[in-house]
Amino acid sequence: MDIKAEILDYISCNETTGALLLTGPWGCGKSYLLKQIAKELNDERKAAVAVISLFGLDSISAMNKRVKDEYMAFKLGTMGKAARKVSKGFATLAKDGLAVAGVATPGAPGLAAASQGLSSVLSYDIFGFIEVQNSVGNDDKKRKFILAFDDLERCGICNKQDLLGAINDFVENKQIKVIIVADEAKIGDEGYKEYKEKLISRTIRMSADYHLLIDSIVENYNEANKGYKVFLIENSDLLKQVFFESNTSNIRTLKCILEDFERVYAAWKETNVPTDNMKWALYTFGAEVFLSKTPKKEEAASKKASSSIFGQEKEKQYVYKGKNRSAFSSCGQWINYGIWDKERFIDELNSKYLEKDETPLYRFLTYGFWDLRQQDIDDGLPQAVQLAYDGKLSKDQLITLIGKVHALNENAISLPVDVDYQKIEAGFDKRFNEIQKGTANEPKSHTFIEKSGVDEGALDLLRKIERFDDRIVAAENRSTYLHFLSGDDMVSYYSLKGSYVEEFDDEWLTLFIEKYESADNSSKRELALSLLGMVYDFNLYSTAENIQHTKENFGKLAKHLEKMDTGDNITKIINKSFVREIINKFDNE
């Protein structure tokens, strides 16, 4: 069935015997098709089609107000544009010398008002005397006024009989063509079926030709960035593939994918990165959007299907997902959390695709598992493992390493070298210490991995990796404090209050005592407050061992303060108060 032809036939027919119902499941393209038809007819001035969403409307009067808004928009020549002030339209009519009576029914109060001038007309409730008719314009410019009500099943008017009765008034009493769009399966009102027979004269059940529908969506896409529409047309086959692989029949989600990926397209075009792999990025982006909307039960079932990377249901479902390194964590962040970071995306893009010396090591640490060659495993893996032992891999590189080692083991691919996770953990600790001291820099992290994606022997390492970003924050807070202790500027209590650190360590204790002993009384008080105001026991930053070490060092500090030999009574009071606060904070009695 040619659904578009059926709708146009209903509109063109001069007889009005009832409304037309267009039904089908959510996301099948009903609304899109109707809006396309309305746009064509309105642009060509063959009819005046008002598309009104009933979603959220909670009263018949609100619906009638929307109908009158749309009718007046056509009557005043605004071609269905939303919510133009009717009073402004009347002013335009008056200015052009047209009669106000042209938009009011004979005998209505507006006619009497018109004779007293424009200001008198505007003092009336204009919508009170507007009569919606089945046509707009005059003579050769006369067009049928068509009402199309969308989202019937999501209307806030609880009694669907009342709603259908109000719609029927337009059909039966005003002889207006009415099209209703709804997913009948979602309408639970018992009275709907009974009243439907009185209102609906023709029902079209939409089982969309998705190939044609997607072509239409792409061809009619209103691009904001030049060239994007051509890019979509050239890759429409990939769009269709990811759509059909999703098994959702959800055109609305596909449209969102096109709209959102345009931002990715625009950012990519600003760089010098070749666009050869942009089509795979579009496909992967689409797959990730569809996956983000997968119901939890289906997702859980998919995970249980197979533990093998090659057997994952999701990998089977989207065959090109991640092809040519087309998965970007910055895009994943946007899809799942609504946070778009253009600079992060461009950094990832440059890292992936700008020309580099693609050694086996580089390929092993940056390419997707499916894109590896045997040489990358034979030569790249041993080098990566040695760098991990030496503490030379970043957090993201380390996650990549242990993830790929797990994948190789899962699929019975021999490793060219033994992997000692304890040595890797020691190397990771070494790297953290260097970062703490400022002798190493850690790039911004983008990569994550689940427990199921690593070997059992790597779980302790994974826990450290998961805490790494928080440890970096704590290390930066510690570094800030130690910077103050080693310089001439006095540390500010308020600038550090509430800052999280891992522990009050030995180096910190030594530096603090040196600074405290040489400070004047006012500075001693400030130093005491700043040290006590920091947080040493938050579980994201501090382990039980960290907390115990902190308590021990504060105990040492308290004993040192008690033994300080000073003849200054003010200093004695400050020290005594400081010791008391340490005992209260850490219960070191």
PDB file of N, CA and C in Angstrom, residues 355-439:
ATOM      1  N   GLU A 355      49.034  10.711  10.723  1.00  0.00           N
ATOM      2  CA  GLU A 355      50.139   9.820  10.366  1.00  0.00           C
ATOM      3  C   GLU A 355      51.159   9.723  11.489  1.00  0.00           C
ATOM      4  N   LYS A 356      51.515   8.506  11.843  1.00  0.00           N
ATOM      5  CA  LYS A 356      52.523   8.254  12.872  1.00  0.00           C
ATOM      6  C   LYS A 356      53.415   7.115  12.394  1.00  0.00           C
ATOM      7  N   ASP A 357      54.482   6.923  13.161  1.00  0.00           N
ATOM      8  CA  ASP A 357      55.337   5.777  12.895  1.00  0.00           C
ATOM      9  C   ASP A 357      54.640   4.570  13.519  1.00  0.00           C
ATOM     10  N   GLU A 358      53.883   3.850  12.734  1.00  0.00           N
ATOM     11  CA  GLU A 358      53.030   2.789  13.250  1.00  0.00           C
ATOM     12  C   GLU A 358      53.833   1.510  13.486  1.00  0.00           C
ATOM     13  N   THR A 359      54.559   1.521  14.573  1.00  0.00           N
ATOM     14  CA  THR A 359      55.320   0.355  14.994  1.00  0.00           C
ATOM     15  C   THR A 359      54.360  -0.688  15.564  1.00  0.00           C
ATOM     16  N   PRO A 360      54.797  -1.931  15.699  1.00  0.00           N
ATOM     17  CA  PRO A 360      53.942  -2.941  16.333  1.00  0.00           C
ATOM     18  C   PRO A 360      53.486  -2.530  17.732  1.00  0.00           C
ATOM     19  N   LEU A 361      54.368  -1.856  18.483  1.00  0.00           N
ATOM     20  CA  LEU A 361      53.992  -1.382  19.823  1.00  0.00           C
ATOM     21  C   LEU A 361      52.854  -0.365  19.731  1.00  0.00           C
ATOM     22  N   TYR A 362      53.005   0.583  18.801  1.00  0.00           N
ATOM     23  CA  TYR A 362      51.966   1.607  18.633  1.00  0.00           C
ATOM     24  C   TYR A 362      50.647   0.953  18.244  1.00  0.00           C
ATOM     25  N   ARG A 363      50.690   0.018  17.310  1.00  0.00           N
ATOM     26  CA  ARG A 363      49.465  -0.630  16.864  1.00  0.00           C
ATOM     27  C   ARG A 363      48.831  -1.448  17.995  1.00  0.00           C
ATOM     28  N   PHE A 364      49.664  -2.142  18.770  1.00  0.00           N
ATOM     29  CA  PHE A 364      49.125  -2.969  19.849  1.00  0.00           C
ATOM     30  C   PHE A 364      48.404  -2.112  20.892  1.00  0.00           C
ATOM     31  N   LEU A 365      48.925  -0.925  21.174  1.00  0.00           N
ATOM     32  CA  LEU A 365      48.348  -0.076  22.225  1.00  0.00           C
ATOM     33  C   LEU A 365      47.239   0.846  21.738  1.00  0.00           C
ATOM     34  N   THR A 366      47.065   0.993  20.426  1.00  0.00           N
ATOM     35  CA  THR A 366      46.059   1.939  19.929  1.00  0.00           C
ATOM     36  C   THR A 366      44.997   1.313  19.036  1.00  0.00           C
ATOM     37  N   TYR A 367      45.317   0.215  18.378  1.00  0.00           N
ATOM     38  CA  TYR A 367      44.351  -0.389  17.469  1.00  0.00           C
ATOM     39  C   TYR A 367      43.358  -1.268  18.223  1.00  0.00           C
ATOM     40  N   GLY A 368      42.174  -1.413  17.642  1.00  0.00           N
ATOM     41  CA  GLY A 368      41.192  -2.314  18.207  1.00  0.00           C
ATOM     42  C   GLY A 368      41.655  -3.756  18.077  1.00  0.00           C
ATOM     43  N   PHE A 369      41.097  -4.626  18.916  1.00  0.00           N
ATOM     44  CA  PHE A 369      41.524  -6.030  18.931  1.00  0.00           C
ATOM     45  C   PHE A 369      41.376  -6.660  17.553  1.00  0.00           C
ATOM     46  N   TRP A 370      40.296  -6.339  16.872  1.00  0.00           N
ATOM     47  CA  TRP A 370      40.036  -6.969  15.565  1.00  0.00           C
ATOM     48  C   TRP A 370      40.979  -6.456  14.475  1.00  0.00           C
ATOM     49  N   ASP A 371      41.628  -5.339  14.725  1.00  0.00           N
ATOM     50  CA  ASP A 371      42.512  -4.753  13.711  1.00  0.00           C
ATOM     51  C   ASP A 371      43.973  -5.145  13.883  1.00  0.00           C
ATOM     52  N   LEU A 372      44.293  -5.958  14.907  1.00  0.00           N
ATOM     53  CA  LEU A 372      45.682  -6.339  15.153  1.00  0.00           C
ATOM     54  C   LEU A 372      46.170  -7.358  14.131  1.00  0.00           C
ATOM     55  N   ARG A 373      47.480  -7.314  13.895  1.00  0.00           N
ATOM     56  CA  ARG A 373      48.148  -8.324  13.084  1.00  0.00           C
ATOM     57  C   ARG A 373      48.977  -9.208  14.009  1.00  0.00           C
ATOM     58  N   GLN A 374      49.390 -10.357  13.536  1.00  0.00           N
ATOM     59  CA  GLN A 374      50.192 -11.253  14.371  1.00  0.00           C
ATOM     60  C   GLN A 374      51.491 -10.582  14.797  1.00  0.00           C
ATOM     61  N   GLN A 375      52.079  -9.791  13.897  1.00  0.00           N
ATOM     62  CA  GLN A 375      53.327  -9.100  14.220  1.00  0.00           C
ATOM     63  C   GLN A 375      53.134  -8.133  15.384  1.00  0.00           C
ATOM     64  N   ASP A 376      51.944  -7.508  15.455  1.00  0.00           N
ATOM     65  CA  ASP A 376      51.664  -6.587  16.560  1.00  0.00           C
ATOM     66  C   ASP A 376      51.665  -7.326  17.892  1.00  0.00           C
ATOM     67  N   ILE A 377      51.191  -8.565  17.868  1.00  0.00           N
ATOM     68  CA  ILE A 377      51.173  -9.383  19.085  1.00  0.00           C
ATOM     69  C   ILE A 377      52.575  -9.881  19.414  1.00  0.00           C
ATOM     70  N   ASP A 378      53.267 -10.397  18.394  1.00  0.00           N
ATOM     71  CA  ASP A 378      54.598 -10.994  18.618  1.00  0.00           C
ATOM     72  C   ASP A 378      55.636  -9.961  19.055  1.00  0.00           C
ATOM     73  N   ASP A 379      55.585  -8.771  18.453  1.00  0.00           N
ATOM     74  CA  ASP A 379      56.600  -7.751  18.743  1.00  0.00           C
ATOM     75  C   ASP A 379      56.083  -6.660  19.689  1.00  0.00           C
ATOM     76  N   GLY A 380      54.824  -6.274  19.517  1.00  0.00           N
ATOM     77  CA  GLY A 380      54.292  -5.162  20.300  1.00  0.00           C
ATOM     78  C   GLY A 380      53.971  -5.529  21.742  1.00  0.00           C
ATOM     79  N   LEU A 381      53.415  -6.732  21.956  1.00  0.00           N
ATOM     80  CA  LEU A 381      53.036  -7.134  23.308  1.00  0.00           C
ATOM     81  C   LEU A 381      54.228  -7.206  24.265  1.00  0.00           C
ATOM     82  N   PRO A 382      55.343  -7.846  23.911  1.00  0.00           N
ATOM     83  CA  PRO A 382      56.485  -7.880  24.837  1.00  0.00           C
ATOM     84  C   PRO A 382      56.995  -6.488  25.212  1.00  0.00           C
ATOM     85  N   GLN A 383      57.026  -5.587  24.237  1.00  0.00           N
ATOM     86  CA  GLN A 383      57.479  -4.224  24.525  1.00  0.00           C
ATOM     87  C   GLN A 383      56.520  -3.524  25.489  1.00  0.00           C
ATOM     88  N   ALA A 384      55.214  -3.723  25.275  1.00  0.00           N
ATOM     89  CA  ALA A 384      54.218  -3.091  26.143  1.00  0.00           C
ATOM     90  C   ALA A 384      54.322  -3.623  27.576  1.00  0.00           C
ATOM     91  N   VAL A 385      54.549  -4.932  27.711  1.00  0.00           N
ATOM     92  CA  VAL A 385      54.666  -5.533  29.050  1.00  0.00           C
ATOM     93  C   VAL A 385      55.891  -4.981  29.773  1.00  0.00           C
ATOM     94  N   GLN A 386      57.010  -4.858  29.061  1.00  0.00           N
ATOM     95  CA  GLN A 386      58.219  -4.324  29.703  1.00  0.00           C
ATOM     96  C   GLN A 386      58.021  -2.872  30.137  1.00  0.00           C
ATOM     97  N   LEU A 387      57.356  -2.080  29.312  1.00  0.00           N
ATOM     98  CA  LEU A 387      57.062  -0.690  29.689  1.00  0.00           C
ATOM     99  C   LEU A 387      56.165  -0.631  30.924  1.00  0.00           C
ATOM    100  N   ALA A 388      55.242  -1.579  31.029  1.00  0.00           N
ATOM    101  CA  ALA A 388      54.369  -1.635  32.207  1.00  0.00           C
ATOM    102  C   ALA A 388      55.182  -1.970  33.461  1.00  0.00           C
ATOM    103  N   TYR A 389      56.118  -2.919  33.341  1.00  0.00           N
ATOM    104  CA  TYR A 389      56.986  -3.250  34.475  1.00  0.00           C
ATOM    105  C   TYR A 389      57.797  -2.033  34.924  1.00  0.00           C
ATOM    106  N   ASP A 390      58.201  -1.210  33.955  1.00  0.00           N
ATOM    107  CA  ASP A 390      59.035  -0.032  34.252  1.00  0.00           C
ATOM    108  C   ASP A 390      58.215   1.183  34.695  1.00  0.00           C
ATOM    109  N   GLY A 391      56.900   1.035  34.705  1.00  0.00           N
ATOM    110  CA  GLY A 391      56.048   2.159  35.107  1.00  0.00           C
ATOM    111  C   GLY A 391      55.957   3.238  34.055  1.00  0.00           C
ATOM    112  N   LYS A 392      56.068   2.856  32.776  1.00  0.00           N
ATOM    113  CA  LYS A 392      56.097   3.842  31.693  1.00  0.00           C
ATOM    114  C   LYS A 392      54.785   3.913  30.903  1.00  0.00           C
ATOM    115  N   LEU A 393      53.817   3.103  31.257  1.00  0.00           N
ATOM    116  CA  LEU A 393      52.535   3.150  30.545  1.00  0.00           C
ATOM    117  C   LEU A 393      51.552   4.052  31.296  1.00  0.00           C
ATOM    118  N   SER A 394      50.791   4.840  30.531  1.00  0.00           N
ATOM    119  CA  SER A 394      49.731   5.657  31.134  1.00  0.00           C
ATOM    120  C   SER A 394      48.588   4.743  31.566  1.00  0.00           C
ATOM    121  N   LYS A 395      47.644   5.308  32.298  1.00  0.00           N
ATOM    122  CA  LYS A 395      46.494   4.524  32.754  1.00  0.00           C
ATOM    123  C   LYS A 395      45.744   3.919  31.565  1.00  0.00           C
ATOM    124  N   ASP A 396      45.459   4.719  30.535  1.00  0.00           N
ATOM    125  CA  ASP A 396      44.725   4.225  29.368  1.00  0.00           C
ATOM    126  C   ASP A 396      45.492   3.105  28.665  1.00  0.00           C
ATOM    127  N   GLN A 397      46.812   3.265  28.531  1.00  0.00           N
ATOM    128  CA  GLN A 397      47.622   2.243  27.869  1.00  0.00           C
ATOM    129  C   GLN A 397      47.635   0.948  28.682  1.00  0.00           C
ATOM    130  N   LEU A 398      47.658   1.093  30.006  1.00  0.00           N
ATOM    131  CA  LEU A 398      47.655  -0.080  30.876  1.00  0.00           C
ATOM    132  C   LEU A 398      46.332  -0.845  30.769  1.00  0.00           C
ATOM    133  N   ILE A 399      45.238  -0.100  30.710  1.00  0.00           N
ATOM    134  CA  ILE A 399      43.924  -0.744  30.538  1.00  0.00           C
ATOM    135  C   ILE A 399      43.876  -1.484  29.201  1.00  0.00           C
ATOM    136  N   THR A 400      44.400  -0.855  28.163  1.00  0.00           N
ATOM    137  CA  THR A 400      44.445  -1.500  26.844  1.00  0.00           C
ATOM    138  C   THR A 400      45.256  -2.788  26.903  1.00  0.00           C
ATOM    139  N   LEU A 401      46.401  -2.743  27.584  1.00  0.00           N
ATOM    140  CA  LEU A 401      47.271  -3.914  27.680  1.00  0.00           C
ATOM    141  C   LEU A 401      46.562  -5.071  28.372  1.00  0.00           C
ATOM    142  N   ILE A 402      46.018  -4.855  29.567  1.00  0.00           N
ATOM    143  CA  ILE A 402      45.435  -5.984  30.308  1.00  0.00           C
ATOM    144  C   ILE A 402      44.150  -6.474  29.632  1.00  0.00           C
ATOM    145  N   GLY A 403      43.448  -5.577  28.929  1.00  0.00           N
ATOM    146  CA  GLY A 403      42.250  -5.990  28.190  1.00  0.00           C
ATOM    147  C   GLY A 403      42.593  -6.893  27.029  1.00  0.00           C
ATOM    148  N   LYS A 404      43.666  -6.552  26.318  1.00  0.00           N
ATOM    149  CA  LYS A 404      44.049  -7.360  25.158  1.00  0.00           C
ATOM    150  C   LYS A 404      44.684  -8.683  25.581  1.00  0.00           C
ATOM    151  N   VAL A 405      45.420  -8.661  26.681  1.00  0.00           N
ATOM    152  CA  VAL A 405      45.980  -9.919  27.190  1.00  0.00           C
ATOM    153  C   VAL A 405      44.841 -10.875  27.546  1.00  0.00           C
ATOM    154  N   HIS A 406      43.800 -10.347  28.186  1.00  0.00           N
ATOM    155  CA  HIS A 406      42.645 -11.166  28.531  1.00  0.00           C
ATOM    156  C   HIS A 406      41.970 -11.715  27.271  1.00  0.00           C
ATOM    157  N   ALA A 407      41.814 -10.882  26.263  1.00  0.00           N
ATOM    158  CA  ALA A 407      41.173 -11.318  25.018  1.00  0.00           C
ATOM    159  C   ALA A 407      41.985 -12.411  24.339  1.00  0.00           C
ATOM    160  N   LEU A 408      43.301 -12.259  24.350  1.00  0.00           N
ATOM    161  CA  LEU A 408      44.162 -13.291  23.754  1.00  0.00           C
ATOM    162  C   LEU A 408      44.025 -14.608  24.513  1.00  0.00           C
ATOM    163  N   ASN A 409      44.019 -14.539  25.843  1.00  0.00           N
ATOM    164  CA  ASN A 409      43.872 -15.750  26.653  1.00  0.00           C
ATOM    165  C   ASN A 409      42.504 -16.404  26.443  1.00  0.00           C
ATOM    166  N   GLU A 410      41.465 -15.589  26.382  1.00  0.00           N
ATOM    167  CA  GLU A 410      40.111 -16.105  26.209  1.00  0.00           C
ATOM    168  C   GLU A 410      39.957 -16.864  24.898  1.00  0.00           C
ATOM    169  N   ASN A 411      40.710 -16.428  23.909  1.00  0.00           N
ATOM    170  CA  ASN A 411      40.575 -17.040  22.591  1.00  0.00           C
ATOM    171  C   ASN A 411      41.730 -17.974  22.254  1.00  0.00           C
ATOM    172  N   ALA A 412      42.432 -18.419  23.323  1.00  0.00           N
ATOM    173  CA  ALA A 412      43.482 -19.439  23.187  1.00  0.00           C
ATOM    174  C   ALA A 412      44.562 -19.054  22.183  1.00  0.00           C
ATOM    175  N   ILE A 413      44.917 -17.767  22.156  1.00  0.00           N
ATOM    176  CA  ILE A 413      46.012 -17.299  21.311  1.00  0.00           C
ATOM    177  C   ILE A 413      47.268 -17.226  22.179  1.00  0.00           C
ATOM    178  N   SER A 414      48.303 -17.907  21.787  1.00  0.00           N
ATOM    179  CA  SER A 414      49.518 -17.977  22.589  1.00  0.00           C
ATOM    180  C   SER A 414      50.162 -16.601  22.758  1.00  0.00           C
ATOM    181  N   LEU A 415      50.612 -16.336  23.988  1.00  0.00           N
ATOM    182  CA  LEU A 415      51.298 -15.078  24.270  1.00  0.00           C
ATOM    183  C   LEU A 415      52.790 -15.264  24.038  1.00  0.00           C
ATOM    184  N   PRO A 416      53.442 -14.306  23.415  1.00  0.00           N
ATOM    185  CA  PRO A 416      54.883 -14.433  23.144  1.00  0.00           C
ATOM    186  C   PRO A 416      55.727 -14.209  24.395  1.00  0.00           C
ATOM    187  N   VAL A 417      55.111 -13.790  25.499  1.00  0.00           N
ATOM    188  CA  VAL A 417      55.838 -13.507  26.727  1.00  0.00           C
ATOM    189  C   VAL A 417      54.907 -13.723  27.907  1.00  0.00           C
ATOM    190  N   ASP A 418      55.457 -14.182  29.036  1.00  0.00           N
ATOM    191  CA  ASP A 418      54.652 -14.305  30.249  1.00  0.00           C
ATOM    192  C   ASP A 418      54.320 -12.917  30.785  1.00  0.00           C
ATOM    193  N   VAL A 419      53.117 -12.780  31.354  1.00  0.00           N
ATOM    194  CA  VAL A 419      52.674 -11.496  31.904  1.00  0.00           C
ATOM    195  C   VAL A 419      52.537 -11.644  33.413  1.00  0.00           C
ATOM    196  N   ASP A 420      53.363 -10.907  34.166  1.00  0.00           N
ATOM    197  CA  ASP A 420      53.354 -10.948  35.629  1.00  0.00           C
ATOM    198  C   ASP A 420      52.606  -9.719  36.139  1.00  0.00           C
ATOM    199  N   TYR A 421      51.374  -9.912  36.605  1.00  0.00           N
ATOM    200  CA  TYR A 421      50.553  -8.774  37.019  1.00  0.00           C
ATOM    201  C   TYR A 421      51.089  -8.098  38.278  1.00  0.00           C
ATOM    202  N   GLN A 422      51.819  -8.845  39.123  1.00  0.00           N
ATOM    203  CA  GLN A 422      52.403  -8.228  40.316  1.00  0.00           C
ATOM    204  C   GLN A 422      53.502  -7.246  39.932  1.00  0.00           C
ATOM    205  N   LYS A 423      54.285  -7.609  38.917  1.00  0.00           N
ATOM    206  CA  LYS A 423      55.320  -6.687  38.430  1.00  0.00           C
ATOM    207  C   LYS A 423      54.680  -5.444  37.793  1.00  0.00           C
ATOM    208  N   ILE A 424      53.568  -5.664  37.071  1.00  0.00           N
ATOM    209  CA  ILE A 424      52.872  -4.519  36.468  1.00  0.00           C
ATOM    210  C   ILE A 424      52.338  -3.600  37.570  1.00  0.00           C
ATOM    211  N   GLU A 425      51.805  -4.214  38.628  1.00  0.00           N
ATOM    212  CA  GLU A 425      51.281  -3.419  39.741  1.00  0.00           C
ATOM    213  C   GLU A 425      52.386  -2.596  40.396  1.00  0.00           C
ATOM    214  N   ALA A 426      53.564  -3.212  40.555  1.00  0.00           N
ATOM    215  CA  ALA A 426      54.704  -2.492  41.128  1.00  0.00           C
ATOM    216  C   ALA A 426      55.124  -1.335  40.221  1.00  0.00           C
ATOM    217  N   GLY A 427      55.091  -1.575  38.908  1.00  0.00           N
ATOM    218  CA  GLY A 427      55.410  -0.504  37.961  1.00  0.00           C
ATOM    219  C   GLY A 427      54.393   0.627  38.012  1.00  0.00           C
ATOM    220  N   PHE A 428      53.144   0.260  38.222  1.00  0.00           N
ATOM    221  CA  PHE A 428      52.078   1.265  38.314  1.00  0.00           C
ATOM    222  C   PHE A 428      52.258   2.124  39.571  1.00  0.00           C
ATOM    223  N   ASP A 429      52.654   1.478  40.679  1.00  0.00           N
ATOM    224  CA  ASP A 429      52.938   2.224  41.918  1.00  0.00           C
ATOM    225  C   ASP A 429      54.113   3.176  41.710  1.00  0.00           C
ATOM    226  N   LYS A 430      55.124   2.692  41.002  1.00  0.00           N
ATOM    227  CA  LYS A 430      56.287   3.527  40.720  1.00  0.00           C
ATOM    228  C   LYS A 430      55.882   4.760  39.914  1.00  0.00           C
ATOM    229  N   ARG A 431      55.003   4.528  38.920  1.00  0.00           N
ATOM    230  CA  ARG A 431      54.547   5.664  38.096  1.00  0.00           C
ATOM    231  C   ARG A 431      53.789   6.682  38.937  1.00  0.00           C
ATOM    232  N   PHE A 432      52.939   6.192  39.828  1.00  0.00           N
ATOM    233  CA  PHE A 432      52.173   7.112  40.665  1.00  0.00           C
ATOM    234  C   PHE A 432      53.100   7.954  41.539  1.00  0.00           C
ATOM    235  N   ASN A 433      54.114   7.329  42.086  1.00  0.00           N
ATOM    236  CA  ASN A 433      55.071   8.073  42.927  1.00  0.00           C
ATOM    237  C   ASN A 433      55.778   9.151  42.125  1.00  0.00           C
ATOM    238  N   GLU A 434      56.096   8.846  40.865  1.00  0.00           N
ATOM    239  CA  GLU A 434      56.750   9.850  40.008  1.00  0.00           C
ATOM    240  C   GLU A 434      55.802  11.002  39.699  1.00  0.00           C
ATOM    241  N   ILE A 435      54.525  10.676  39.503  1.00  0.00           N
ATOM    242  CA  ILE A 435      53.523  11.726  39.264  1.00  0.00           C
ATOM    243  C   ILE A 435      53.385  12.596  40.505  1.00  0.00           C
ATOM    244  N   GLN A 436      53.391  11.959  41.681  1.00  0.00           N
ATOM    245  CA  GLN A 436      53.321  12.702  42.938  1.00  0.00           C
ATOM    246  C   GLN A 436      54.465  13.700  43.074  1.00  0.00           C
ATOM    247  N   LYS A 437      55.644  13.254  42.647  1.00  0.00           N
ATOM    248  CA  LYS A 437      56.834  14.107  42.780  1.00  0.00           C
ATOM    249  C   LYS A 437      56.940  15.130  41.651  1.00  0.00           C
ATOM    250  N   GLY A 438      56.089  14.985  40.637  1.00  0.00           N
ATOM    251  CA  GLY A 438      56.118  15.924  39.522  1.00  0.00           C
ATOM    252  C   GLY A 438      57.130  15.567  38.461  1.00  0.00           C
ATOM    253  N   THR A 439      57.709  14.351  38.523  1.00  0.00           N
ATOM    254  CA  THR A 439      58.688  13.940  37.525  1.00  0.00           C
ATOM    255  C   THR A 439      58.057  13.193  36.354  1.00  0.00           C
TER     256      THR A 439
END
